[in-house]
Coordinates of C-alpha atoms in Angstrom, one line a residue:
M91 CA 4.3 -3.1 28.8
S92 CA 4.4 -4.9 25.5
H93 CA 1.1 -6.0 24.0
T94 CA 0.2 -8.6 21.4
A95 CA -2.9 -8.2 19.2
E96 CA -5.1 -10.4 17.0
I97 CA -7.4 -8.9 14.4
I98 CA -10.6 -10.9 13.7
A99 CA -12.5 -9.8 10.6
V100 CA -16.1 -11.1 10.6
G101 CA -17.9 -11.5 7.3
T102 CA -18.7 -14.3 4.9
E103 CA -18.1 -11.9 2.0
L104 CA -14.5 -11.7 3.0
L105 CA -14.1 -15.5 2.8
L106 CA -15.8 -15.6 -0.5
G107 CA -13.4 -13.0 -1.9
N108 CA -16.2 -10.6 -2.7
I109 CA -14.3 -7.8 -0.9
A110 CA -10.7 -7.3 0.2
N111 CA -9.9 -7.1 3.9
T112 CA -8.4 -3.6 3.8
N113 CA -9.5 -3.0 7.4
A114 CA -6.9 -5.5 8.7
Q115 CA -4.1 -3.7 6.8
E116 CA -5.1 -0.3 8.2
L117 CA -5.4 -1.6 11.7
S118 CA -2.1 -3.4 11.6
E119 CA -0.3 -0.2 10.4
A120 CA -1.9 1.8 13.2
L121 CA -1.1 -0.7 15.9
A122 CA 2.5 -1.0 14.8
G123 CA 2.9 2.7 15.3
L124 CA 1.6 2.3 18.8
G125 CA 4.1 -0.4 19.7
I126 CA 1.5 -3.1 19.7
N127 CA 2.6 -6.3 18.0
V128 CA 0.1 -7.8 15.6
F129 CA 0.8 -11.5 15.5
W130 CA -2.4 -12.9 14.0
H131 CA -5.1 -12.0 11.4
T132 CA -8.2 -14.2 11.4
V133 CA -11.2 -14.1 9.1
V134 CA -14.5 -15.7 10.2
G135 CA -17.8 -16.0 8.4
D136 CA -21.1 -14.8 9.8
N137 CA -21.3 -17.9 12.0
P138 CA -21.6 -17.5 15.8
R139 CA -20.1 -20.9 16.6
R140 CA -17.0 -20.4 14.5
L141 CA -16.6 -16.8 15.8
K142 CA -16.8 -18.2 19.3
E143 CA -14.1 -20.7 18.5
A144 CA -11.9 -18.0 17.0
L145 CA -12.4 -15.8 20.2
D146 CA -11.5 -18.7 22.5
I147 CA -8.2 -19.2 20.6
A148 CA -7.4 -15.4 20.4
R149 CA -7.9 -14.7 24.1
K150 CA -5.3 -17.4 25.0
R151 CA -2.6 -15.9 22.8
A152 CA -3.3 -12.1 22.6
D153 CA -4.1 -9.5 25.1
V154 CA -5.7 -7.1 22.6
I155 CA -8.4 -8.4 20.3
L156 CA -9.9 -6.2 17.6
T157 CA -13.0 -7.3 15.6
T158 CA -14.4 -5.7 12.5
G159 CA -17.9 -6.3 11.1
G160 CA -21.0 -7.8 12.3
L161 CA -22.3 -4.8 14.2
G162 CA -25.3 -4.1 12.0
P163 CA -29.0 -4.6 12.5
T164 CA -29.6 -7.7 10.4
Y165 CA -30.0 -11.3 11.5
D166 CA -26.4 -12.2 10.6
D167 CA -24.8 -9.3 12.5
L168 CA -24.0 -11.3 15.7
T169 CA -20.6 -10.1 16.6
K170 CA -21.6 -8.3 19.8
Q171 CA -23.8 -11.1 21.0
T172 CA -21.1 -13.7 20.4
I173 CA -18.4 -11.7 22.1
C174 CA -20.5 -11.0 25.1
E175 CA -21.3 -14.7 25.4
A176 CA -17.6 -15.6 25.1
F177 CA -16.5 -13.1 27.8
G178 CA -19.6 -13.4 30.1
K179 CA -20.7 -9.8 29.5
P180 CA -24.4 -8.9 29.5
L181 CA -25.7 -6.6 26.8
V182 CA -27.2 -3.4 28.1
L183 CA -29.5 -1.0 26.1
H184 CA -28.1 2.5 25.9
Q185 CA -31.1 4.8 25.6
D186 CA -29.1 7.8 24.4
I187 CA -27.7 5.8 21.5
L188 CA -31.2 4.5 20.7
D189 CA -32.6 8.1 20.7
D190 CA -29.8 9.2 18.4
L191 CA -30.6 6.3 16.0
K192 CA -34.2 7.3 15.9
V193 CA -33.3 10.9 15.1
F194 CA -30.9 9.7 12.4
F195 CA -33.6 7.7 10.6
E196 CA -36.1 10.6 10.8
K197 CA -33.7 13.2 9.5
N198 CA -31.6 11.2 7.0
V199 CA -33.8 8.3 5.9
H200 CA -37.2 10.1 6.4
M201 CA -38.7 7.0 8.0
K202 CA -39.4 5.5 11.4
M203 CA -36.4 3.4 12.7
P204 CA -37.0 -0.3 12.0
S205 CA -37.3 -2.3 15.2
N206 CA -34.2 -4.5 14.3
N207 CA -32.0 -1.4 14.7
V208 CA -32.6 -1.5 18.4
Q209 CA -29.8 -4.1 18.8
Q210 CA -27.3 -1.5 17.6
A211 CA -28.0 0.4 20.8
E212 CA -27.2 -2.7 22.9
L213 CA -23.6 -2.8 24.1
P214 CA -21.5 -4.8 26.7
E215 CA -22.1 -3.8 30.2
G216 CA -19.4 -1.3 31.5
C217 CA -17.8 -0.8 28.0
T218 CA -16.3 2.3 26.6
V219 CA -18.5 3.5 23.8
F220 CA -17.1 4.5 20.4
D221 CA -19.6 6.8 18.6
N222 CA -20.0 6.5 14.9
P223 CA -20.6 9.8 13.2
V224 CA -20.6 8.3 9.7
G225 CA -22.8 5.3 10.3
T226 CA -25.4 3.7 12.5
A227 CA -23.3 1.1 14.3
P228 CA -21.4 2.3 17.3
G229 CA -18.3 0.4 18.4
C230 CA -17.0 -0.2 21.9
A231 CA -14.1 -1.6 24.0
F232 CA -13.9 -3.4 27.3
E233 CA -11.3 -5.2 29.4
S234 CA -11.8 -8.7 30.8
D235 CA -9.2 -10.8 32.7
G236 CA -6.4 -8.7 31.2
V237 CA -7.7 -8.9 27.6
H238 CA -8.8 -5.7 25.8
V239 CA -11.6 -6.4 23.3
L240 CA -12.4 -3.7 20.7
M241 CA -15.4 -4.0 18.3
L242 CA -15.4 -1.9 15.2
P243 CA -17.8 -1.7 12.2
G244 CA -17.0 -3.4 8.9
P245 CA -17.5 -0.7 6.3
P246 CA -14.0 0.7 5.7
F247 CA -14.9 4.4 6.0
E248 CA -16.7 3.8 9.2
M249 CA -13.9 1.7 10.6
R250 CA -11.2 4.2 9.6
T251 CA -13.1 7.1 11.2
M252 CA -13.6 5.2 14.4
L253 CA -9.9 4.1 14.4
Q254 CA -8.7 7.7 14.3
R255 CA -11.3 9.1 16.7
H256 CA -11.4 6.4 19.3
V257 CA -9.2 3.3 18.8
I258 CA -5.8 5.0 18.6
P259 CA -6.4 7.1 21.7
Y260 CA -7.7 4.1 23.6
L261 CA -4.8 1.9 22.7
R262 CA -2.2 4.6 23.2
S263 CA -3.4 4.8 26.8
I264 CA -2.5 1.1 27.4
S265 CA 0.7 1.0 25.4
G266 CA 4.0 2.3 26.7
E267 CA 6.0 1.7 23.6
V268 CA 6.2 2.8 19.9
I269 CA 7.3 0.9 16.9
L270 CA 8.8 3.0 14.2
S271 CA 10.0 1.9 10.7
H272 CA 11.8 3.5 7.8
D273 CA 11.6 2.0 4.3
I274 CA 14.8 2.0 2.2
M275 CA 13.6 1.8 -1.3
T276 CA 15.7 0.1 -4.0
F277 CA 15.6 -0.8 -7.6
G278 CA 18.0 -2.9 -9.6
L279 CA 18.7 -5.6 -7.0
G280 CA 16.3 -8.5 -6.6
E281 CA 15.0 -9.8 -3.2
S282 CA 17.1 -12.9 -3.2
P283 CA 20.4 -11.2 -4.1
M284 CA 19.7 -8.5 -1.5
E285 CA 18.8 -11.1 1.2
E286 CA 22.0 -13.0 0.4
L287 CA 24.1 -9.8 0.6
L288 CA 22.6 -8.8 3.9
R289 CA 21.8 -12.2 5.5
E290 CA 24.5 -12.0 8.2
K291 CA 23.6 -8.4 9.1
I292 CA 19.9 -9.1 9.2
S293 CA 20.3 -12.3 11.3
Q294 CA 22.3 -10.5 14.0
M295 CA 19.9 -7.6 14.4
E296 CA 16.9 -7.7 16.8
N297 CA 16.1 -4.1 17.8
P298 CA 16.5 -2.3 15.5
S299 CA 15.7 -5.1 13.0
L300 CA 16.0 -5.3 9.2
A301 CA 13.8 -7.2 6.8
T302 CA 13.4 -7.3 3.0
Y303 CA 10.0 -7.1 1.3
A304 CA 9.5 -7.7 -2.4
K305 CA 7.2 -5.1 -4.1
P306 CA 6.2 -5.3 -7.7
S307 CA 9.4 -4.7 -9.7
E308 CA 11.5 -3.5 -6.7
V309 CA 12.6 -4.4 -3.2
R310 CA 12.0 -2.5 0.1
L311 CA 14.4 -2.9 3.0
R312 CA 12.5 -2.0 6.2
A313 CA 14.4 -0.9 9.3
T314 CA 12.3 -1.2 12.5
A315 CA 12.9 -0.1 16.1
K316 CA 10.8 -0.4 19.3
A317 CA 11.4 2.2 22.0
E318 CA 9.6 4.2 24.7
S319 CA 9.2 7.2 22.4
V320 CA 9.4 8.3 18.8
E321 CA 12.5 10.3 19.5
A322 CA 14.3 7.2 21.0
A323 CA 13.3 5.0 18.1
E324 CA 14.5 7.6 15.6
A325 CA 17.9 7.7 17.3
M326 CA 18.1 4.0 17.0
L327 CA 17.2 3.9 13.3
A328 CA 19.2 6.8 12.0
P329 CA 22.6 5.0 12.0
V330 CA 21.0 1.9 10.5
V331 CA 19.4 3.8 7.6
E332 CA 22.7 5.7 7.0
E333 CA 24.7 2.5 7.0
M334 CA 22.4 0.6 4.7
T335 CA 22.0 3.4 2.2
A336 CA 25.8 3.8 2.0
F337 CA 26.3 0.0 1.7
L338 CA 23.8 -0.6 -1.0
G339 CA 24.9 2.5 -3.0
N340 CA 23.0 3.7 -6.0
V341 CA 20.4 1.0 -6.1
V342 CA 18.8 3.0 -3.2
Y343 CA 16.5 5.6 -4.7
G344 CA 15.0 7.0 -1.6
V345 CA 13.9 6.5 2.0
D346 CA 10.2 6.6 2.9
V347 CA 9.1 7.5 -0.6
S348 CA 6.1 6.1 -2.5
G349 CA 8.0 5.1 -5.6
L350 CA 10.5 6.0 -8.3
E351 CA 8.0 8.4 -9.9
E352 CA 8.0 10.5 -6.7
V353 CA 11.7 10.8 -6.7
C354 CA 11.8 11.8 -10.4
F355 CA 9.1 14.4 -9.8
R356 CA 11.1 15.9 -7.0
L357 CA 14.3 16.0 -8.9
L358 CA 12.7 17.5 -12.0
K359 CA 11.1 20.2 -9.8
E360 CA 14.3 20.9 -7.9
Q361 CA 16.2 21.3 -11.2
G362 CA 13.5 23.3 -13.0
L363 CA 13.3 20.7 -15.8
T364 CA 10.3 19.4 -17.7
L365 CA 9.6 15.8 -19.0
A366 CA 7.8 14.2 -21.8
T367 CA 7.1 10.5 -22.6
A368 CA 6.7 8.3 -25.6
E369 CA 5.4 4.8 -24.9
S370 CA 4.7 1.7 -26.9
C371 CA 4.6 -1.5 -24.9
T372 CA 3.8 0.1 -21.6
G373 CA 0.7 1.7 -23.0
G374 CA 1.0 4.9 -21.1
R375 CA 1.9 3.5 -17.6
V376 CA 4.8 5.9 -17.2
A377 CA 2.5 8.9 -18.0
E378 CA -0.2 7.5 -15.7
R379 CA 2.2 7.2 -12.8
M380 CA 3.5 10.7 -13.3
T381 CA 0.1 12.3 -13.6
A382 CA -1.2 10.5 -10.5
M383 CA 0.9 12.9 -8.3
P384 CA -0.6 16.3 -7.4
G385 CA 1.2 19.2 -8.9
V386 CA 3.0 17.3 -11.6
S387 CA 1.8 19.7 -14.3
T388 CA 4.8 21.9 -13.2
V389 CA 7.2 19.3 -14.7
Y390 CA 5.3 17.0 -17.0
R391 CA 4.4 18.4 -20.5
G392 CA 2.7 15.4 -22.1
G393 CA 3.2 12.1 -23.8
V394 CA 2.4 10.0 -26.8
V395 CA 1.3 6.3 -26.8
S396 CA 2.3 5.0 -30.2
Y397 CA 1.5 1.3 -30.7
W398 CA 1.4 1.4 -34.5
S399 CA 4.6 2.1 -36.4
S400 CA 2.7 4.6 -38.5
V401 CA 2.0 6.7 -35.3
K402 CA 5.7 6.4 -34.4
A403 CA 6.5 7.8 -37.8
D404 CA 3.7 10.4 -38.3
V405 CA 3.4 11.8 -34.8
L406 CA 6.9 11.2 -33.2
G407 CA 8.8 11.6 -36.4
V408 CA 10.7 8.3 -36.2
P409 CA 12.4 8.0 -39.6
Q410 CA 10.8 5.3 -41.8
E411 CA 14.2 4.0 -42.7
I412 CA 14.8 3.1 -38.9
L413 CA 11.5 1.3 -38.8
D414 CA 12.3 -0.6 -42.0
A415 CA 15.8 -1.5 -41.1
H416 CA 15.5 -2.1 -37.4
G417 CA 11.9 -2.4 -36.5
A418 CA 9.8 -0.8 -33.8
V419 CA 11.4 -2.8 -31.0
S420 CA 15.0 -1.6 -31.4
E421 CA 17.5 0.8 -29.9
P422 CA 17.4 3.2 -32.9
C423 CA 13.6 3.4 -32.6
A424 CA 13.7 4.0 -28.8
R425 CA 16.2 6.8 -29.4
A426 CA 14.2 8.4 -32.2
M427 CA 11.0 8.1 -30.1
A428 CA 12.5 10.0 -27.2
E429 CA 14.0 12.6 -29.5
G430 CA 10.6 13.0 -31.2
A431 CA 8.7 13.4 -27.9
R432 CA 11.2 16.0 -26.7
R433 CA 10.9 17.9 -30.0
I434 CA 7.1 18.1 -30.3
T435 CA 6.5 18.9 -26.6
G436 CA 9.4 21.2 -26.0
A437 CA 10.3 19.3 -22.8
D438 CA 13.9 19.4 -21.5
I439 CA 14.1 15.6 -21.4
A440 CA 12.0 12.9 -22.8
V441 CA 11.9 9.1 -22.0
S442 CA 10.6 6.4 -24.4
V443 CA 9.7 2.8 -24.0
T444 CA 9.4 0.2 -26.8
G445 CA 9.4 -3.5 -26.4
A446 CA 7.7 -6.9 -26.8
A447 CA 5.4 -7.4 -23.8
G448 CA 3.9 -10.6 -25.2
P449 CA 2.3 -13.0 -25.0
D450 CA 3.9 -13.5 -28.5
P451 CA 7.0 -12.1 -30.2
D452 CA 6.5 -9.0 -32.3
E453 CA 6.0 -9.2 -36.1
R454 CA 9.7 -9.3 -36.7
G455 CA 10.2 -12.2 -34.2
V456 CA 11.7 -10.1 -31.4
P457 CA 11.3 -12.3 -28.3
V458 CA 9.0 -11.5 -25.4
G459 CA 10.8 -9.4 -22.7
I460 CA 13.1 -7.4 -25.0
V461 CA 12.6 -3.8 -24.1
Y462 CA 14.5 -0.5 -24.9
I463 CA 14.4 2.6 -22.8
G464 CA 15.4 5.8 -24.6
L465 CA 16.2 9.2 -23.0
A466 CA 16.7 12.3 -25.0
T467 CA 18.4 15.2 -23.1
P468 CA 20.4 18.4 -23.9
K469 CA 23.5 16.3 -23.3
G470 CA 22.6 13.7 -25.9
T471 CA 20.4 10.6 -26.3
F472 CA 20.9 7.5 -24.2
C473 CA 19.4 4.0 -24.3
R474 CA 19.1 1.1 -21.9
S475 CA 18.6 -2.3 -23.5
L476 CA 16.8 -4.9 -21.4
D477 CA 16.0 -8.6 -21.6
L478 CA 13.2 -9.1 -19.0
G479 CA 12.6 -12.7 -19.9
K480 CA 9.4 -14.4 -20.8
R481 CA 7.2 -13.1 -18.0
R482 CA 3.5 -12.1 -17.8
R483 CA 2.6 -9.1 -19.9
D484 CA 1.7 -6.9 -17.0
R485 CA 4.9 -7.8 -15.2
I486 CA 7.0 -6.8 -18.2
Q487 CA 5.0 -3.5 -18.4
D488 CA 5.6 -2.8 -14.7
L489 CA 9.3 -3.6 -14.9
A490 CA 9.7 -1.5 -18.1
S491 CA 8.0 1.5 -16.4
N492 CA 10.3 1.2 -13.4
H493 CA 13.3 1.1 -15.7
A494 CA 12.1 4.2 -17.4
F495 CA 11.9 6.1 -14.1
D496 CA 15.3 4.7 -13.1
V497 CA 16.9 6.0 -16.2
I498 CA 15.4 9.4 -15.5
R499 CA 16.5 9.3 -11.9
R500 CA 20.1 8.3 -12.8
Y501 CA 20.4 11.0 -15.4
L502 CA 19.2 13.7 -13.0
T503 CA 21.5 12.6 -10.2
G504 CA 24.6 12.2 -12.5
L505 CA 24.7 8.4 -12.1
P506 CA 25.6 6.0 -15.0
I507 CA 22.5 5.1 -17.0

């Protein structure tokens, strides 16, 4: 049986933008893997009337409702009470939960449990209780007139723990399908050109389906299948992924990978090579993305962030005549920076980035968005010249970082740079 779900996040702080609604993202990912379609996300403040209105709408269009937040002991934690009123369920005191709460306060807070915490031990009559080993607010689930209602705490760590311990097993028991996706990761082709290229194919597919998603500086093509088992879904997806990767060619850098840096790390490790970096306009973003991955010390030797021309000359050894004749934002400088990083670190290959990230042109009048990527290797030094246009500074830095990794990837796989 196919199920549709709505996630209702309760909390005025979400509406004010004080915190991000990460719970909805994690729940949606988990439900998708269980074959449950998430069609609606709703955010409601700590207001019983508005929550009641949201519940009345949700129960008419979804047969699985998940709420997060509002299960605490304070005056504005009214989720349970409002849900029970909406579904005609009386609240019942669970003495065992109350006893556990009293022990928690004595052992961990070293004080007598405040009286307002009693309401945390009150749950809908006949519900399935979800214990909370990392907090004081238990969750629960019940079914009413064909609608499954699950109440979860708001703090992300508590919600995540309850999701894994209780919610997934509960929902798996009511869902007879799985939804499985594979992400075909691409760089070098924008979302609009890709959508135009694949429009006819995408429009004709239902199960499996294809969809494009723009990520910062790249595009993800997601293939999704719904089936009665993971094995059946995999069998449906395999030919689609194979066809799309072959059709898109070398703009595809991987399937189900976190980013270009992961692919470069894997290739460097497989080939027993080491890498160094020399960055100017990206301010160390290439190095930061490399060193965020565990175990990267096996392939990454180090890097230099050289904003001033004097650092390019004194540390990286960029000849002064290159800086005088061509400037810091130039192909000769990018080449010399990469060669200098390779020389001083002893790395097998080194990548460099120099450019004008804005908001103003550089001191020689080089326009914003002009970037050069250098790559020094045992086979020679290469350079990619870019005009990224007058974009936001951080956008130019992100794009330039991705181009640096793409240059590395292409060299290591024998593709044209």
